[in-house]
Coordinates of C-alpha atoms in Angstrom, one line a residue:
M240 CA -13.8 -103.7 203.1
T241 CA -15.9 -105.7 201.0
P242 CA -16.0 -108.7 201.6
I243 CA -16.5 -111.8 199.0
A244 CA -19.8 -113.1 200.5
D245 CA -21.1 -110.0 200.5
I246 CA -20.2 -110.1 196.6
L247 CA -21.5 -113.2 196.2
A248 CA -25.0 -113.1 197.7
N249 CA -25.5 -109.4 195.5
A250 CA -24.5 -111.0 193.0
A251 CA -27.4 -111.5 190.0
R252 CA -28.1 -115.5 189.9
T253 CA -28.5 -116.7 185.8
E254 CA -28.9 -120.7 184.8
T255 CA -24.9 -120.8 183.9
G256 CA -22.9 -118.3 186.5
F257 CA -24.0 -114.9 187.8
T258 CA -23.7 -111.5 187.1
C259 CA -21.8 -108.5 190.2
A260 CA -20.6 -105.6 190.3
I261 CA -16.0 -105.4 190.9
P262 CA -16.7 -103.0 194.2
G263 CA -13.1 -100.5 193.9
D264 CA -12.0 -102.0 196.9
W265 CA -10.6 -105.5 195.2
M266 CA -8.8 -103.5 192.3
Q267 CA -5.4 -102.9 191.5
G268 CA -5.1 -100.6 188.8
R269 CA -7.2 -100.5 186.0
T270 CA -8.5 -104.3 187.4
A271 CA -9.2 -106.2 189.2
Y272 CA -6.9 -108.4 192.1
G273 CA -6.8 -112.1 189.8
G274 CA -7.2 -113.9 193.0
L275 CA -10.8 -112.4 193.4
S276 CA -11.6 -113.2 189.4
A277 CA -10.0 -116.1 189.9
A278 CA -12.8 -117.4 192.7
L279 CA -15.8 -116.2 191.5
A280 CA -14.8 -117.7 188.6
L281 CA -14.6 -121.1 191.3
Q282 CA -18.1 -120.0 193.3
A283 CA -19.5 -120.4 189.3
A284 CA -18.6 -123.7 188.2
L285 CA -19.0 -124.4 191.9
D286 CA -23.1 -123.5 192.1
L287 CA -22.6 -125.4 188.5
E288 CA -22.0 -128.7 189.5
P289 CA -22.7 -128.8 193.8
D290 CA -22.7 -132.6 194.4
L291 CA -18.0 -132.0 192.6
P292 CA -15.2 -134.1 194.4
P293 CA -12.7 -131.8 196.1
L294 CA -10.9 -128.7 193.3
R295 CA -7.5 -130.4 192.5
S296 CA -6.5 -128.6 190.3
A297 CA -7.3 -124.8 188.8
Q298 CA -5.7 -123.0 185.2
V299 CA -6.2 -119.6 184.8
A300 CA -5.9 -116.9 181.7
F301 CA -5.6 -113.9 182.4
I302 CA -6.3 -112.0 179.2
G303 CA -7.9 -108.8 179.6
P304 CA -9.0 -106.0 181.8
L305 CA -12.2 -106.9 184.4
A306 CA -13.3 -103.4 185.6
G307 CA -17.4 -102.5 187.0
Q308 CA -20.2 -104.8 185.5
A309 CA -18.8 -108.1 185.2
T310 CA -20.1 -111.8 184.0
V311 CA -19.3 -115.1 185.1
T312 CA -20.5 -117.6 182.9
A313 CA -19.3 -121.3 183.8
T314 CA -19.7 -124.9 181.2
K315 CA -19.2 -128.8 182.5
L316 CA -16.2 -129.9 179.9
R317 CA -16.4 -133.5 180.9
R318 CA -17.3 -135.1 184.7
G319 CA -16.5 -139.1 184.5
R320 CA -16.2 -141.7 187.6
N321 CA -13.5 -139.6 188.7
A322 CA -13.0 -136.0 187.5
A323 CA -15.0 -133.6 186.9
F324 CA -14.1 -130.2 184.5
L325 CA -15.2 -127.5 183.8
Q326 CA -14.2 -123.7 182.9
A327 CA -15.9 -120.7 183.5
D328 CA -15.2 -117.7 181.9
V329 CA -15.6 -113.9 183.6
T330 CA -16.2 -111.2 181.4
S331 CA -17.1 -107.0 182.1
E332 CA -17.8 -103.9 179.4
A333 CA -13.7 -105.3 178.1
G334 CA -14.9 -108.5 177.0
L335 CA -12.5 -111.8 177.9
G336 CA -10.6 -110.9 181.7
L337 CA -10.6 -114.2 182.7
R338 CA -10.6 -117.5 181.7
A339 CA -10.3 -120.8 183.6
T340 CA -10.4 -124.5 183.9
F341 CA -10.9 -126.0 187.6
V342 CA -9.9 -130.6 187.6
F343 CA -12.4 -132.2 190.4
M344 CA -11.1 -135.1 191.4
A345 CA -12.1 -137.8 193.9
P346 CA -10.0 -140.3 195.9
L347 CA -8.8 -143.2 194.9
A348 CA -7.8 -146.0 196.6
S349 CA -3.9 -146.1 196.2
A350 CA -1.3 -148.3 198.0
I351 CA 1.0 -145.7 196.7
A352 CA 1.6 -142.9 199.7
H353 CA 4.5 -140.9 198.9
D354 CA 5.0 -137.0 200.8
I355 CA 8.4 -135.0 200.9
A356 CA 6.9 -131.8 200.3
P357 CA 8.7 -129.0 202.4
R358 CA 6.4 -127.6 205.8
A359 CA 6.6 -124.4 206.7
P360 CA 9.5 -123.0 207.5
L361 CA 7.8 -120.1 210.0
P362 CA 5.2 -119.9 212.2
P363 CA 2.4 -118.5 212.1
P364 CA 2.5 -114.8 213.2
A365 CA 1.8 -114.3 217.7
P366 CA -0.9 -113.0 219.0
D367 CA 1.1 -109.5 219.0
A368 CA 3.0 -109.5 215.9
E369 CA 3.1 -106.6 213.5
I370 CA 0.0 -106.9 211.3
Y371 CA 0.2 -104.7 207.6
T372 CA -3.4 -104.4 206.7
G373 CA -3.4 -102.6 203.2
P374 CA -5.2 -99.2 202.4
D375 CA -8.9 -97.9 202.5
D376 CA -7.9 -96.2 199.0
G377 CA -9.2 -98.2 195.9
F378 CA -7.4 -100.7 196.6
F379 CA -7.3 -104.9 197.0
T380 CA -5.1 -104.7 199.5
S381 CA -8.0 -103.6 201.6
N382 CA -9.0 -106.2 202.3
F383 CA -6.2 -109.2 203.9
N384 CA -4.2 -108.4 206.9
F385 CA -1.0 -110.0 206.9
H386 CA 2.4 -110.7 208.6
D387 CA 6.4 -109.8 206.7
P388 CA 8.0 -112.3 209.3
K389 CA 11.6 -110.9 206.8
A390 CA 12.8 -114.1 206.5
A391 CA 12.7 -113.6 202.5
H392 CA 16.5 -113.0 201.5
G393 CA 16.4 -113.7 198.3
P394 CA 16.5 -111.4 195.6
A395 CA 13.4 -111.9 193.6
E396 CA 11.9 -114.1 197.1
W397 CA 8.3 -112.7 199.1
L398 CA 7.1 -114.8 202.5
R399 CA 4.0 -113.5 204.3
W400 CA 1.3 -115.2 205.6
A401 CA -1.9 -113.5 204.6
R402 CA -5.5 -113.6 206.6
L403 CA -9.0 -112.1 204.6
R404 CA -10.4 -109.4 206.7
A405 CA -13.6 -111.0 205.9
R406 CA -13.8 -114.7 205.5
D407 CA -16.8 -115.7 207.2
G408 CA -19.1 -117.1 204.2
L409 CA -17.4 -118.8 202.2
H410 CA -15.9 -122.3 201.0
P411 CA -12.3 -123.5 201.9
M412 CA -11.4 -123.3 198.0
V413 CA -12.8 -119.7 197.0
E414 CA -11.2 -118.3 199.6
L415 CA -7.5 -120.5 198.9
M416 CA -7.9 -118.9 195.7
A417 CA -8.8 -115.6 197.1
I418 CA -5.7 -115.9 199.4
G419 CA -3.0 -117.8 196.8
D420 CA -2.4 -115.1 195.0
A421 CA -1.8 -112.2 197.8
L422 CA 1.5 -111.6 196.3
P423 CA 2.9 -109.4 194.5
P424 CA 4.7 -110.5 191.5
A425 CA 8.6 -111.6 192.7
A426 CA 10.5 -109.8 190.2
F427 CA 8.7 -106.5 191.9
K428 CA 11.6 -107.3 194.1
L429 CA 14.3 -106.6 191.2
I430 CA 12.3 -104.0 189.9
E431 CA 14.1 -99.5 191.0
D432 CA 11.6 -98.3 189.9
R433 CA 8.3 -99.1 191.3
R434 CA 6.1 -97.7 189.5
A435 CA 6.3 -100.0 186.8
P436 CA 3.6 -101.6 185.7
L437 CA 3.2 -106.2 186.0
S438 CA 0.6 -107.8 184.7
S439 CA 0.7 -111.7 185.5
L440 CA -0.2 -113.5 183.1
N441 CA -1.8 -117.8 184.2
W442 CA -1.9 -119.7 186.9
Q443 CA -1.4 -123.2 187.5
I444 CA -2.4 -123.9 191.4
N445 CA -2.4 -127.5 192.6
F446 CA -4.4 -127.9 195.8
I447 CA -2.5 -130.7 197.4
A448 CA -4.7 -131.2 200.5
P449 CA -8.3 -132.3 199.5
E450 CA -10.2 -129.9 202.5
P451 CA -8.2 -126.8 203.5
A452 CA -8.3 -126.0 207.3
T453 CA -6.2 -123.0 208.9
E454 CA -6.0 -122.0 212.1
D455 CA -7.2 -117.4 212.6
G456 CA -7.2 -117.4 208.7
W457 CA -3.6 -117.6 208.4
W458 CA -1.7 -119.6 205.4
L459 CA 1.9 -119.2 204.6
L460 CA 2.8 -117.3 201.3
A461 CA 5.8 -118.1 199.0
S462 CA 7.2 -116.8 196.0
T463 CA 10.3 -117.1 193.8
A464 CA 11.3 -115.5 190.5
D465 CA 14.7 -117.7 189.5
T466 CA 14.7 -116.1 185.9
V467 CA 13.3 -113.3 184.8
H468 CA 13.9 -112.0 181.1
H469 CA 12.7 -109.7 178.6
G470 CA 10.2 -108.3 180.4
Y471 CA 9.0 -112.5 181.3
S472 CA 9.2 -113.8 184.2
S473 CA 8.4 -117.2 185.5
Q474 CA 7.9 -117.7 189.4
R475 CA 7.2 -120.5 192.1
M476 CA 4.5 -120.9 194.7
T477 CA 4.3 -122.3 197.8
V478 CA 1.2 -122.0 200.7
W479 CA 1.0 -123.8 204.1
N480 CA -1.5 -123.3 206.4
A481 CA -1.1 -122.5 210.0
R482 CA -0.1 -125.9 210.8
G483 CA 2.6 -126.2 208.4
D484 CA 1.2 -128.7 205.8
P485 CA 1.6 -128.2 202.3
I486 CA -2.2 -126.6 201.3
A487 CA -0.9 -125.8 197.1
E488 CA 1.8 -125.1 194.8
A489 CA 1.6 -123.5 192.0
M490 CA 3.2 -121.6 188.6
Q491 CA 2.7 -118.0 187.4
G492 CA 4.3 -116.5 184.3
V493 CA 4.2 -112.5 184.6
A494 CA 4.5 -109.9 182.6
I495 CA 7.4 -106.6 183.5
F496 CA 7.0 -103.7 181.7
A497 CA 10.1 -101.9 182.6

Protein backbone atom coordinates (compact mmCIF):
# COMPACT_ATOMS: atom_id res chain seq x y z
CA MET A 1 0.00 0.00 0.00
CA THR A 2 1.34 3.42 -1.00
CA PRO A 3 -0.49 6.48 0.40
CA ILE A 4 -1.23 9.15 -2.21
CA ALA A 5 0.16 11.69 0.25
CA ASP A 6 3.52 9.89 0.03
CA ILE A 7 3.46 10.01 -3.78
CA LEU A 8 2.88 13.77 -3.60
CA ALA A 9 5.45 14.31 -0.85
CA ASN A 10 8.13 12.60 -2.92
CA ALA A 11 7.22 14.41 -6.16
CA ALA A 12 9.69 16.81 -7.75
CA ARG A 13 7.97 20.17 -8.14
CA THR A 14 8.10 22.25 -11.30
CA GLU A 15 6.72 25.70 -12.15
CA THR A 16 3.53 24.18 -13.54
CA GLY A 17 3.20 20.88 -11.69
CA PHE A 18 5.43 18.00 -10.68
CA THR A 19 6.96 14.70 -11.70
CA CYS A 20 6.34 11.57 -9.66
CA ALA A 21 6.65 7.80 -9.75
CA ILE A 22 3.49 5.71 -10.08
CA PRO A 23 3.94 2.78 -7.68
CA GLY A 24 3.18 -0.74 -8.82
CA ASP A 25 0.39 -1.10 -6.26
CA TRP A 26 -1.54 1.70 -8.01
CA MET A 27 -1.62 -0.06 -11.38
CA GLN A 28 -4.54 -1.80 -13.05
CA GLY A 29 -3.05 -3.81 -15.84
CA ARG A 30 -0.67 -1.77 -17.97
CA THR A 31 -1.89 1.63 -16.78
CA ALA A 32 -2.31 3.48 -13.53
CA TYR A 33 -5.70 3.38 -11.84
CA GLY A 34 -7.74 6.21 -13.37
CA GLY A 35 -8.79 7.67 -10.04
CA LEU A 36 -5.16 8.11 -9.01
CA SER A 37 -4.23 9.77 -12.32
CA ALA A 38 -7.20 12.15 -12.02
CA ALA A 39 -6.29 12.92 -8.40
CA LEU A 40 -2.71 13.79 -9.40
CA ALA A 41 -4.05 16.06 -12.14
CA LEU A 42 -6.32 17.82 -9.67
CA GLN A 43 -3.48 18.33 -7.19
CA ALA A 44 -1.42 20.04 -9.90
CA ALA A 45 -4.34 22.38 -10.65
CA LEU A 46 -4.77 23.21 -6.96
CA ASP A 47 -1.05 23.92 -6.64
CA LEU A 48 -1.06 26.23 -9.67
CA GLU A 49 -3.87 28.44 -8.31
CA PRO A 50 -3.87 28.01 -4.53
CA ASP A 51 -6.79 30.39 -3.83
CA LEU A 52 -9.36 28.62 -6.00
CA PRO A 53 -13.06 28.47 -5.10
CA PRO A 54 -14.66 25.03 -4.61
CA LEU A 55 -14.31 22.40 -7.32
CA ARG A 56 -17.62 21.91 -9.11
CA SER A 57 -16.87 19.76 -12.14
CA ALA A 58 -14.19 17.66 -13.80
CA GLN A 59 -14.02 16.36 -17.35
CA VAL A 60 -11.42 13.61 -17.62
CA ALA A 61 -10.22 11.91 -20.81
CA PHE A 62 -8.29 8.65 -20.35
CA ILE A 63 -6.18 8.91 -23.49
CA GLY A 64 -3.48 6.29 -23.06
CA PRO A 65 -1.55 4.16 -20.57
CA LEU A 66 0.34 5.76 -17.69
CA ALA A 67 3.12 3.93 -15.88
CA GLY A 68 6.48 4.50 -14.26
CA GLN A 69 7.65 8.09 -14.08
CA ALA A 70 4.85 10.57 -14.76
CA THR A 71 4.84 14.30 -15.44
CA VAL A 72 1.82 16.32 -14.33
CA THR A 73 1.36 19.79 -15.83
CA ALA A 74 -1.41 22.29 -15.05
CA THR A 75 -2.51 25.28 -17.13
CA LYS A 76 -4.92 28.09 -16.30
CA LEU A 77 -7.41 28.40 -19.16
CA ARG A 78 -9.50 31.25 -17.79
CA ARG A 79 -10.33 32.80 -14.46
CA GLY A 80 -13.19 35.22 -14.03
CA ARG A 81 -14.92 36.76 -11.04
CA ASN A 82 -16.86 33.58 -10.17
CA ALA A 83 -15.39 30.64 -12.06
CA ALA A 84 -11.95 29.31 -12.95
CA PHE A 85 -11.14 26.75 -15.65
CA LEU A 86 -7.87 24.81 -15.35
CA GLN A 87 -6.47 22.02 -17.47
CA ALA A 88 -4.04 19.32 -16.32
CA ASP A 89 -2.17 16.75 -18.39
CA VAL A 90 -0.49 13.59 -17.14
CA THR A 91 2.17 12.04 -19.37
CA SER A 92 4.60 9.15 -19.03
CA GLU A 93 6.93 7.23 -21.32
CA ALA A 94 4.05 6.21 -23.62
CA GLY A 95 3.00 9.87 -24.08
CA LEU A 96 -0.12 11.75 -23.03
CA GLY A 97 -2.20 9.50 -20.81
CA LEU A 98 -4.78 11.81 -19.24
CA ARG A 99 -6.18 15.26 -19.86
CA ALA A 100 -8.55 16.85 -17.39
CA THR A 101 -10.47 20.12 -17.31
CA PHE A 102 -11.50 21.32 -13.85
CA VAL A 103 -14.16 23.93 -13.16
CA PHE A 104 -14.01 25.80 -9.86
CA MET A 105 -16.85 28.14 -8.93
CA ALA A 106 -17.61 30.34 -5.95
CA PRO A 107 -21.09 30.18 -4.37
CA LEU A 108 -23.52 32.72 -5.82
CA ALA A 109 -26.37 34.50 -4.10
CA SER A 110 -29.57 32.89 -5.40
CA ALA A 111 -33.27 32.76 -4.62
CA ILE A 112 -33.49 29.19 -5.96
CA ALA A 113 -33.24 26.21 -3.62
CA HIS A 114 -34.16 22.85 -5.15
CA ASP A 115 -32.97 19.39 -4.10
CA ILE A 116 -34.67 16.11 -4.99
CA ALA A 117 -31.46 14.10 -5.38
CA PRO A 118 -31.90 10.62 -3.86
CA ARG A 119 -30.18 9.96 -0.55
CA ALA A 120 -27.98 6.95 0.06
CA PRO A 121 -30.09 3.79 0.09
CA LEU A 122 -27.87 2.06 2.66
CA PRO A 123 -26.27 2.88 6.02
CA PRO A 124 -22.46 2.82 6.31
CA PRO A 125 -20.74 -0.40 7.39
CA ALA A 126 -21.16 -1.41 10.99
CA PRO A 127 -17.99 -1.77 13.09
CA ASP A 128 -18.19 -5.56 12.73
CA ALA A 129 -19.07 -5.57 9.02
CA GLU A 130 -17.07 -7.73 6.62
CA ILE A 131 -14.45 -5.54 4.95
CA TYR A 132 -12.55 -6.49 1.81
CA THR A 133 -9.10 -5.20 0.90
CA GLY A 134 -7.56 -5.95 -2.47
CA PRO A 135 -4.51 -8.23 -2.64
CA ASP A 136 -1.05 -6.69 -2.36
CA ASP A 137 0.02 -8.02 -5.75
CA GLY A 138 0.50 -4.92 -7.85
CA PHE A 139 -3.17 -3.93 -8.20
CA PHE A 140 -4.70 -0.64 -7.09
CA THR A 141 -7.40 -2.20 -4.88
CA SER A 142 -4.76 -2.90 -2.22
CA ASN A 143 -5.06 0.80 -1.34
CA PHE A 144 -8.78 0.55 -0.54
CA ASN A 145 -11.23 -1.01 1.88
CA PHE A 146 -14.56 -2.14 0.44
CA HIS A 147 -17.82 -3.29 1.93
CA ASP A 148 -20.30 -5.04 -0.35
CA PRO A 149 -23.81 -4.94 1.15
CA LYS A 150 -25.11 -7.29 -1.61
CA ALA A 151 -27.75 -4.71 -2.47
CA ALA A 152 -27.04 -4.18 -6.18
CA HIS A 153 -29.76 -6.14 -7.95
CA GLY A 154 -29.43 -4.88 -11.52
CA PRO A 155 -27.65 -7.04 -14.12
CA ALA A 156 -25.08 -4.28 -14.70
CA GLU A 157 -25.00 -2.44 -11.38
CA TRP A 158 -22.56 -1.99 -8.50
CA LEU A 159 -23.30 -0.55 -5.05
CA ARG A 160 -20.43 -0.64 -2.58
CA TRP A 161 -18.95 1.31 0.30
CA ALA A 162 -15.32 2.25 -0.25
CA ARG A 163 -12.58 4.17 1.54
CA LEU A 164 -8.90 4.87 1.09
CA ARG A 165 -6.79 2.96 3.59
CA ALA A 166 -4.45 5.97 3.86
CA ARG A 167 -6.18 9.32 3.40
CA ASP A 168 -4.46 11.67 5.87
CA GLY A 169 -2.95 14.81 4.39
CA LEU A 170 -5.09 14.87 1.25
CA HIS A 171 -7.25 17.72 -0.01
CA PRO A 172 -10.88 16.51 0.33
CA MET A 173 -11.47 16.80 -3.41
CA VAL A 174 -8.25 14.94 -4.21
CA GLU A 175 -9.50 12.12 -1.97
CA LEU A 176 -12.85 12.11 -3.78
CA MET A 177 -11.24 12.01 -7.21
CA ALA A 178 -9.11 9.09 -6.07
CA ILE A 179 -12.05 7.10 -4.74
CA GLY A 180 -14.85 8.05 -7.15
CA ASP A 181 -13.70 5.65 -9.88
CA ALA A 182 -12.91 2.70 -7.60
CA LEU A 183 -15.71 0.39 -8.75
CA PRO A 184 -15.24 -1.90 -11.73
CA PRO A 185 -17.18 -0.79 -14.83
CA ALA A 186 -20.81 -1.80 -14.38
CA ALA A 187 -20.75 -3.70 -17.69
CA PHE A 188 -18.11 -6.00 -16.20
CA LYS A 189 -20.93 -7.97 -14.57
CA LEU A 190 -22.24 -8.92 -18.02
CA ILE A 191 -18.98 -10.45 -19.24
CA GLU A 192 -18.67 -14.21 -18.95
CA ASP A 193 -14.90 -14.20 -19.46
CA ARG A 194 -13.74 -12.05 -16.55
CA ARG A 195 -10.29 -11.85 -18.14
CA ALA A 196 -11.64 -9.74 -21.01
CA PRO A 197 -10.09 -6.25 -20.94
CA LEU A 198 -12.07 -3.08 -20.32
CA SER A 199 -10.88 0.52 -20.61
CA SER A 200 -12.44 3.72 -19.28
CA LEU A 201 -12.53 6.37 -22.00
CA ASN A 202 -13.80 9.41 -20.13
CA TRP A 203 -15.29 10.56 -16.85
CA GLN A 204 -17.56 13.54 -16.30
CA ILE A 205 -18.11 14.19 -12.60
CA ASN A 206 -20.09 17.04 -11.02
CA PHE A 207 -19.67 17.78 -7.33
CA ILE A 208 -22.85 18.63 -5.44
CA ALA A 209 -21.15 19.41 -2.13
CA PRO A 210 -18.54 22.22 -2.20
CA GLU A 211 -16.88 20.91 0.97
CA PRO A 212 -17.40 17.13 1.07
CA ALA A 213 -17.01 15.27 4.34
CA THR A 214 -17.88 11.81 5.60
CA GLU A 215 -17.35 9.57 8.64
CA ASP A 216 -14.52 7.08 9.05
CA GLY A 217 -13.53 7.62 5.42
CA TRP A 218 -16.53 5.76 3.96
CA TRP A 219 -18.20 6.77 0.68
CA LEU A 220 -21.03 4.84 -0.98
CA LEU A 221 -20.35 4.34 -4.69
CA ALA A 222 -22.97 3.36 -7.27
CA SER A 223 -22.54 2.58 -10.93
CA THR A 224 -25.18 1.44 -13.43
CA ALA A 225 -24.87 0.70 -17.14
CA ASP A 226 -28.22 0.94 -18.94
CA THR A 227 -26.85 0.22 -22.41
CA VAL A 228 -23.95 -1.88 -23.64
CA HIS A 229 -23.60 -2.25 -27.41
CA HIS A 230 -20.80 -2.71 -29.96
CA GLY A 231 -18.07 -2.73 -27.35
CA TYR A 232 -19.16 0.52 -25.70
CA SER A 233 -20.96 1.20 -22.44
CA SER A 234 -22.26 4.42 -20.93
CA GLN A 235 -22.71 4.29 -17.17
CA ARG A 236 -24.20 6.56 -14.51
CA MET A 237 -22.36 6.97 -11.21
CA THR A 238 -23.18 8.47 -7.80
CA VAL A 239 -21.20 9.13 -4.62
CA TRP A 240 -22.85 9.58 -1.18
CA ASN A 241 -21.25 10.24 2.20
CA ALA A 242 -21.85 8.24 5.38
CA ARG A 243 -24.78 10.49 6.37
CA GLY A 244 -26.49 9.65 3.08
CA ASP A 245 -25.96 13.05 1.48
CA PRO A 246 -25.37 13.09 -2.28
CA ILE A 247 -21.82 14.29 -2.95
CA ALA A 248 -21.21 13.77 -6.66
CA GLU A 249 -22.93 12.63 -9.84
CA ALA A 250 -21.03 11.31 -12.84
CA MET A 251 -21.11 9.56 -16.20
CA GLN A 252 -18.45 7.45 -17.82
CA GLY A 253 -17.83 5.83 -21.18
CA VAL A 254 -16.16 2.42 -21.21
CA ALA A 255 -14.65 0.35 -24.03
CA ILE A 256 -15.27 -3.40 -23.69
CA PHE A 257 -13.12 -5.88 -25.60
CA ALA A 258 -15.45 -8.85 -25.29
